Amino acid sequence: MLFAPLWRSDLTMPLVDAEEIGTAHGLTADQVRGLYAARKSNGFPPARGKRPGAGKRPQSEWEQAEVDAWFAERARRKSEGAPSRRATRNDPGELLTAAEIGRRLGYKKSDQISTYYDKGVFIEPDEEEVLSSGRVRRRWRAERVDAWNAKRPGRGRRATSTAPQLPKPSAGAPDDLIGAAEAARVLGLNGVGSFDSTLYKGDLPLLTTPASTTMNGRRVRRWRRGTVERQVEQRRPHAPVPENHGPEDVLLPAEEVAQLLGYANAKSLRTMIARGALPHLARPDDPGPPARWKKAAVLAQARAKAGHVG
């Protein structure tokens, strides 16, 4: 062994500090301390006391035999490709923070999972707690994390693996409940962090009160997709209110209505009508086919859009 352990007269086993452990196992002292910090997920041995430091703070110390046994078991599991002890003994309902998940999955960056989630490529959390600062503390069930890890692209190449691909914006029914990651994508915001910040500042008034704050008995925040889409419409830079030339009772087809309201085409117009975002046009004045609306109703909707109401 490379240890030069400190012996204690009142103990039968030699004690080693982080630097000595690192020297013996090819790690830095900080990496050893990181393993100890993650002991709940990796089973690293408990510290057995503090060693007085020479001109520095006291250093934690561990029993050499326990540390050797832990590294030997770790090497055995790695060589056999066996799952970690923690992965096989987790309570399915155990909740892990993003940092704990990162250590559990072997990422070098402690904020890797937070980065994945912020970009919308990690699963929705099983529990969320909104702190007084506006920051959101999230936790995930261990079994869902393991399932995600088993299926993600590049699994097993932690430090150099290809990051999971950003999902395409999904479509769904207006009553579907969605989390912060999907809401951020629908709103076109730069990740969950931007969504949380914008929400906390009061710039998403329709989303201030989530449609659901619990799921399976746990605290979560979920919003109805239709409400998020209406918030998108409210935040959209609107086309100027068209000038009123000619009689207001003239009937306009969907293509002309879409153009006047600033939509790309008639399909986009019909989608927003179906989602309840254009209440003045909910019922065409002439159901057709083709459906047509009075110019007066279109102008009223344009004014409502410009004023961010109705």
CSV table of C-alpha atoms in Angstrom, one decimal:
chain,number,residue,atom,x,y,z
A,1,MET,CA,0.0,0.0,0.0
A,2,LEU,CA,1.0,3.6,-0.5
A,3,PHE,CA,-0.6,4.7,2.7
A,4,ALA,CA,1.5,6.2,5.5
A,5,PRO,CA,-1.4,6.1,7.9
A,6,LEU,CA,-1.6,7.8,11.3
A,7,TRP,CA,-2.0,5.2,14.1
A,8,ARG,CA,-4.0,6.0,17.2
A,9,SER,CA,-3.2,4.3,20.5
A,10,ASP,CA,-6.8,3.9,21.3
A,11,LEU,CA,-7.7,2.3,18.0
A,12,THR,CA,-6.7,-1.0,16.5
A,13,MET,CA,-6.9,0.2,12.9
A,14,PRO,CA,-4.8,2.9,11.2
A,15,LEU,CA,-6.6,6.1,10.1
A,16,VAL,CA,-6.0,7.9,6.8
A,17,ASP,CA,-7.1,11.4,5.5
A,18,ALA,CA,-8.3,12.5,2.1
A,19,GLU,CA,-4.8,13.2,0.7
A,20,GLU,CA,-3.5,9.8,1.8
A,21,ILE,CA,-6.6,8.1,0.3
A,22,GLY,CA,-6.2,10.0,-3.0
A,23,THR,CA,-2.5,9.1,-3.2
A,24,ALA,CA,-3.2,5.4,-2.8
A,25,HIS,CA,-6.1,5.4,-5.3
A,26,GLY,CA,-5.1,7.9,-8.0
A,27,LEU,CA,-7.5,10.6,-6.9
A,28,THR,CA,-7.1,14.2,-5.6
A,29,ALA,CA,-8.1,15.0,-2.1
A,30,ASP,CA,-11.1,17.0,-3.4
A,31,GLN,CA,-12.3,13.9,-5.3
A,32,VAL,CA,-12.1,11.9,-2.2
A,33,ARG,CA,-14.1,14.5,-0.3
A,34,GLY,CA,-16.6,14.4,-3.1
A,35,LEU,CA,-17.0,10.7,-2.7
A,36,TYR,CA,-17.6,11.2,1.0
A,37,ALA,CA,-20.1,13.9,0.3
A,38,ALA,CA,-22.0,11.5,-1.9
A,39,ARG,CA,-21.9,8.7,0.7
A,40,LYS,CA,-25.7,8.4,0.8
A,41,SER,CA,-25.7,7.3,-2.8
A,42,ASN,CA,-22.4,5.4,-3.1
A,43,GLY,CA,-21.9,3.9,0.3
A,44,PHE,CA,-18.5,5.5,1.0
A,45,PRO,CA,-17.3,4.7,4.6
A,46,PRO,CA,-18.2,7.1,7.4
A,47,ALA,CA,-15.5,9.3,8.8
A,48,ARG,CA,-14.1,8.2,12.2
A,49,GLY,CA,-13.0,11.5,13.5
A,50,LYS,CA,-10.9,14.6,12.8
A,51,ARG,CA,-7.2,14.9,12.5
A,52,PRO,CA,-5.6,18.2,13.8
A,53,GLY,CA,-4.3,20.1,10.9
A,54,ALA,CA,-0.9,21.8,10.8
A,55,GLY,CA,-1.8,25.4,10.2
A,56,LYS,CA,-5.1,24.4,8.6
A,57,ARG,CA,-8.5,23.2,9.6
A,58,PRO,CA,-8.9,19.7,11.1
A,59,GLN,CA,-9.1,17.0,8.4
A,60,SER,CA,-11.6,14.1,8.4
A,61,GLU,CA,-10.0,10.7,8.7
A,62,TRP,CA,-11.2,7.2,7.9
A,63,GLU,CA,-10.3,3.7,8.8
A,64,GLN,CA,-7.9,2.3,6.2
A,65,ALA,CA,-9.4,-1.1,6.1
A,66,GLU,CA,-12.9,0.2,5.4
A,67,VAL,CA,-11.6,2.5,2.7
A,68,ASP,CA,-9.6,-0.3,1.0
A,69,ALA,CA,-12.7,-2.6,1.1
A,70,TRP,CA,-14.9,0.1,-0.4
A,71,PHE,CA,-12.5,0.7,-3.3
A,72,ALA,CA,-12.0,-3.0,-3.9
A,73,GLU,CA,-15.8,-3.5,-4.1
A,74,ARG,CA,-16.0,-0.5,-6.4
A,75,ALA,CA,-13.4,-2.0,-8.7
A,76,ARG,CA,-15.1,-5.4,-8.7
A,77,ARG,CA,-18.5,-3.9,-9.7
A,78,LYS,CA,-16.8,-1.8,-12.4
A,79,SER,CA,-15.0,-4.8,-13.9
A,80,GLU,CA,-18.1,-7.0,-13.8
A,81,GLY,CA,-20.3,-4.3,-15.1
A,82,ALA,CA,-22.6,-4.8,-12.2
A,83,PRO,CA,-25.0,-2.0,-11.1
A,84,SER,CA,-23.9,0.0,-8.1
A,85,ARG,CA,-25.0,-1.1,-4.6
A,86,ARG,CA,-27.1,2.0,-4.4
A,87,ALA,CA,-28.9,1.2,-7.6
A,88,THR,CA,-30.0,-2.2,-6.4
A,89,ARG,CA,-31.1,-1.2,-2.9
A,90,ASN,CA,-32.9,2.1,-3.6
A,91,ASP,CA,-36.4,2.5,-2.2
A,92,PRO,CA,-38.4,3.2,-5.4
A,93,GLY,CA,-39.9,6.3,-3.7
A,94,GLU,CA,-36.5,7.7,-2.6
A,95,LEU,CA,-36.1,11.3,-3.7
A,96,LEU,CA,-32.8,12.6,-5.1
A,97,THR,CA,-31.7,16.2,-5.8
A,98,ALA,CA,-30.1,17.1,-9.2
A,99,ALA,CA,-26.6,17.1,-7.5
A,100,GLU,CA,-27.2,13.7,-6.0
A,101,ILE,CA,-28.3,12.3,-9.4
A,102,GLY,CA,-25.2,13.7,-11.0
A,103,ARG,CA,-22.9,12.0,-8.5
A,104,ARG,CA,-25.0,8.8,-8.8
A,105,LEU,CA,-24.6,8.7,-12.5
A,106,GLY,CA,-20.9,9.6,-12.4
A,107,TYR,CA,-20.9,13.0,-14.0
A,108,LYS,CA,-17.9,15.2,-13.3
A,109,LYS,CA,-19.9,18.4,-13.3
A,110,SER,CA,-22.1,18.7,-10.2
A,111,ASP,CA,-24.7,20.8,-12.1
A,112,GLN,CA,-24.9,18.5,-15.2
A,113,ILE,CA,-28.4,17.2,-14.4
A,114,SER,CA,-29.6,20.8,-13.7
A,115,THR,CA,-28.3,21.8,-17.1
A,116,TYR,CA,-30.1,18.9,-18.8
A,117,TYR,CA,-33.3,19.7,-17.0
A,118,ASP,CA,-33.0,23.4,-17.8
A,119,LYS,CA,-32.7,22.6,-21.5
A,120,GLY,CA,-35.7,20.3,-21.3
A,121,VAL,CA,-33.9,17.0,-21.9
A,122,PHE,CA,-34.4,15.5,-18.4
A,123,ILE,CA,-37.5,14.0,-16.9
A,124,GLU,CA,-40.0,16.1,-15.0
A,125,PRO,CA,-39.4,16.1,-11.2
A,126,ASP,CA,-41.5,14.1,-8.8
A,127,GLU,CA,-41.4,16.9,-6.2
A,128,GLU,CA,-41.0,20.7,-6.3
A,129,GLU,CA,-40.6,23.2,-3.5
A,130,VAL,CA,-40.8,26.9,-4.4
A,131,LEU,CA,-38.6,28.8,-1.9
A,132,SER,CA,-39.2,32.4,-0.7
A,133,SER,CA,-36.4,33.6,-3.1
A,134,GLY,CA,-38.3,32.2,-6.1
A,135,ARG,CA,-35.8,29.4,-6.6
A,136,VAL,CA,-37.4,26.0,-7.1
A,137,ARG,CA,-35.9,22.9,-5.3
A,138,ARG,CA,-36.6,19.8,-7.3
A,139,ARG,CA,-36.3,16.1,-6.5
A,140,TRP,CA,-36.7,12.9,-8.6
A,141,ARG,CA,-37.5,9.3,-7.7
A,142,ALA,CA,-34.4,7.1,-8.0
A,143,GLU,CA,-36.2,4.4,-10.1
A,144,ARG,CA,-37.2,7.0,-12.7
A,145,VAL,CA,-33.7,8.3,-12.8
A,146,ASP,CA,-32.3,4.8,-13.4
A,147,ALA,CA,-34.9,4.2,-16.1
A,148,TRP,CA,-33.9,7.4,-17.9
A,149,ASN,CA,-30.2,6.7,-17.6
A,150,ALA,CA,-30.7,3.2,-19.1
A,151,LYS,CA,-32.4,4.5,-22.2
A,152,ARG,CA,-30.6,7.8,-22.9
A,153,PRO,CA,-28.3,8.1,-25.9
A,154,GLY,CA,-24.6,7.7,-25.1
A,155,ARG,CA,-25.2,5.8,-21.9
A,156,GLY,CA,-22.0,4.7,-20.1
A,157,ARG,CA,-19.7,7.4,-21.5
A,158,ARG,CA,-20.2,9.9,-18.7
A,159,ALA,CA,-17.6,12.6,-19.1
A,160,THR,CA,-17.5,12.4,-22.9
A,161,SER,CA,-20.9,11.1,-23.8
A,162,THR,CA,-23.2,12.8,-26.3
A,163,ALA,CA,-25.8,14.9,-24.5
A,164,PRO,CA,-29.4,13.8,-24.9
A,165,GLN,CA,-31.0,15.4,-27.9
A,166,LEU,CA,-33.4,18.3,-27.4
A,167,PRO,CA,-37.0,17.0,-27.8
A,168,LYS,CA,-39.1,18.5,-30.5
A,169,PRO,CA,-41.9,20.7,-29.3
A,170,SER,CA,-44.7,18.4,-28.5
A,171,ALA,CA,-48.4,18.9,-29.3
A,172,GLY,CA,-51.2,18.0,-27.0
A,173,ALA,CA,-54.7,18.8,-25.9
A,174,PRO,CA,-55.5,22.1,-24.2
A,175,ASP,CA,-56.3,20.3,-20.9
A,176,ASP,CA,-53.0,18.4,-20.8
A,177,LEU,CA,-51.0,19.2,-17.7
A,178,ILE,CA,-47.4,20.1,-18.5
A,179,GLY,CA,-44.4,20.9,-16.3
A,180,ALA,CA,-41.9,23.8,-16.4
A,181,ALA,CA,-39.7,22.3,-19.0
A,182,GLU,CA,-42.5,21.9,-21.5
A,183,ALA,CA,-44.0,25.2,-20.6
A,184,ALA,CA,-40.6,26.9,-21.3
A,185,ARG,CA,-40.5,25.3,-24.7
A,186,VAL,CA,-44.0,26.4,-25.6
A,187,LEU,CA,-43.3,29.9,-24.5
A,188,GLY,CA,-40.0,30.0,-26.4
A,189,LEU,CA,-38.0,30.8,-23.3
A,190,ASN,CA,-34.3,29.8,-22.8
A,191,GLY,CA,-34.8,26.9,-20.5
A,192,VAL,CA,-36.5,26.2,-17.1
A,193,GLY,CA,-34.3,28.7,-15.3
A,194,SER,CA,-35.6,31.5,-17.5
A,195,PHE,CA,-39.2,30.2,-17.0
A,196,ASP,CA,-38.9,30.2,-13.2
A,197,SER,CA,-37.3,33.7,-13.3
A,198,THR,CA,-39.9,35.2,-15.6
A,199,LEU,CA,-42.7,33.6,-13.6
A,200,TYR,CA,-41.4,34.9,-10.3
A,201,LYS,CA,-41.1,38.4,-11.7
A,202,GLY,CA,-44.8,38.3,-12.5
A,203,ASP,CA,-44.3,38.4,-16.3
A,204,LEU,CA,-46.5,35.3,-16.8
A,205,PRO,CA,-49.7,36.4,-15.2
A,206,LEU,CA,-51.8,33.6,-16.6
A,207,LEU,CA,-49.5,31.0,-15.0
A,208,THR,CA,-49.1,32.5,-11.6
A,209,THR,CA,-51.4,29.9,-10.1
A,210,PRO,CA,-50.7,26.4,-11.5
A,211,ALA,CA,-53.6,24.2,-12.5
A,212,SER,CA,-52.2,21.4,-10.2
A,213,THR,CA,-49.8,21.6,-7.3
A,214,THR,CA,-49.9,17.9,-6.3
A,215,MET,CA,-49.4,14.6,-8.2
A,216,ASN,CA,-49.4,11.2,-6.7
A,217,GLY,CA,-49.4,12.8,-3.3
A,218,ARG,CA,-46.3,14.9,-4.0
A,219,ARG,CA,-45.8,18.6,-4.5
A,220,VAL,CA,-45.4,19.6,-8.1
A,221,ARG,CA,-46.4,22.4,-10.4
A,222,ARG,CA,-48.3,21.7,-13.6
A,223,TRP,CA,-50.1,24.0,-16.0
A,224,ARG,CA,-52.7,23.3,-18.6
A,225,ARG,CA,-51.3,23.5,-22.1
A,226,GLY,CA,-54.1,25.7,-23.3
A,227,THR,CA,-53.4,28.3,-20.6
A,228,VAL,CA,-49.7,28.3,-21.5
A,229,GLU,CA,-50.6,28.8,-25.2
A,230,ARG,CA,-52.9,31.7,-24.3
A,231,GLN,CA,-49.9,33.2,-22.4
A,232,VAL,CA,-47.9,32.8,-25.5
A,233,GLU,CA,-50.5,34.7,-27.4
A,234,GLN,CA,-50.6,37.4,-24.8
A,235,ARG,CA,-46.8,37.9,-25.0
A,236,ARG,CA,-46.7,37.8,-28.8
A,237,PRO,CA,-45.7,41.0,-30.6
A,238,HIS,CA,-49.1,41.9,-32.2
A,239,ALA,CA,-49.7,43.3,-35.6
A,240,PRO,CA,-51.0,46.9,-35.5
A,241,VAL,CA,-54.8,47.3,-35.5
A,242,PRO,CA,-55.9,47.4,-39.1
A,243,GLU,CA,-57.4,50.6,-40.3
A,244,ASN,CA,-61.1,50.4,-40.8
A,245,HIS,CA,-61.8,51.1,-44.5
A,246,GLY,CA,-65.2,50.1,-45.8
A,247,PRO,CA,-68.3,48.7,-44.1
A,248,GLU,CA,-67.8,46.7,-40.9
A,249,ASP,CA,-70.4,44.1,-41.8
A,250,VAL,CA,-68.5,42.8,-44.8
A,251,LEU,CA,-67.7,39.0,-44.4
A,252,LEU,CA,-64.0,38.0,-44.5
A,253,PRO,CA,-62.7,34.4,-45.1
A,254,ALA,CA,-60.1,32.8,-42.8
A,255,GLU,CA,-57.1,33.7,-45.0
A,256,GLU,CA,-57.9,37.5,-44.8
A,257,VAL,CA,-58.7,37.3,-41.1
A,258,ALA,CA,-55.3,35.6,-40.5
A,259,GLN,CA,-53.5,38.3,-42.4
A,260,LEU,CA,-55.2,41.1,-40.6
A,261,LEU,CA,-54.4,39.6,-37.2
A,262,GLY,CA,-50.8,38.8,-38.0
A,263,TYR,CA,-51.0,35.0,-38.3
A,264,ALA,CA,-49.0,33.0,-40.9
A,265,ASN,CA,-52.0,31.3,-42.4
A,266,ALA,CA,-55.6,30.3,-42.0
A,267,LYS,CA,-54.5,27.1,-40.2
A,268,SER,CA,-52.7,29.0,-37.5
A,269,LEU,CA,-55.8,31.2,-37.1
A,270,ARG,CA,-58.1,28.2,-36.7
A,271,THR,CA,-55.8,26.6,-34.2
A,272,MET,CA,-55.9,29.7,-32.0
A,273,ILE,CA,-59.6,29.9,-32.3
A,274,ALA,CA,-60.0,26.3,-31.2
A,275,ARG,CA,-57.7,26.9,-28.2
A,276,GLY,CA,-59.9,29.8,-27.1
A,277,ALA,CA,-57.3,32.5,-27.7
A,278,LEU,CA,-59.6,34.5,-30.0
A,279,PRO,CA,-62.9,34.7,-28.2
A,280,HIS,CA,-64.4,37.4,-30.6
A,281,LEU,CA,-64.1,34.9,-33.4
A,282,ALA,CA,-65.2,31.8,-31.6
A,283,ARG,CA,-68.3,31.5,-33.8
A,284,PRO,CA,-68.1,32.6,-37.5
A,285,ASP,CA,-70.8,35.0,-38.6
A,286,ASP,CA,-71.2,32.7,-41.6
A,287,PRO,CA,-70.4,29.1,-40.8
A,288,GLY,CA,-70.0,28.4,-44.6
A,289,PRO,CA,-68.2,26.5,-45.9
A,290,PRO,CA,-66.1,28.4,-46.1
A,291,ALA,CA,-66.4,30.1,-42.7
A,292,ARG,CA,-66.4,33.8,-42.7
A,293,TRP,CA,-66.4,36.6,-40.0
A,294,LYS,CA,-67.7,40.1,-40.0
A,295,LYS,CA,-65.0,42.7,-40.3
A,296,ALA,CA,-66.4,44.3,-37.1
A,297,ALA,CA,-65.6,41.2,-35.1
A,298,VAL,CA,-62.1,40.9,-36.6
A,299,LEU,CA,-61.4,44.6,-35.7
A,300,ALA,CA,-62.6,44.0,-32.1
A,301,GLN,CA,-60.3,41.0,-31.8
A,302,ALA,CA,-57.4,43.0,-33.2
A,303,ARG,CA,-58.0,45.7,-30.6
A,304,ALA,CA,-58.2,43.1,-27.8
A,305,LYS,CA,-54.9,41.5,-29.0
A,306,ALA,CA,-53.2,44.9,-29.1
A,307,GLY,CA,-54.4,45.7,-25.6
A,308,HIS,CA,-53.5,42.2,-24.3
A,309,VAL,CA,-57.1,41.5,-23.2
A,310,GLY,CA,-59.7,39.0,-24.0
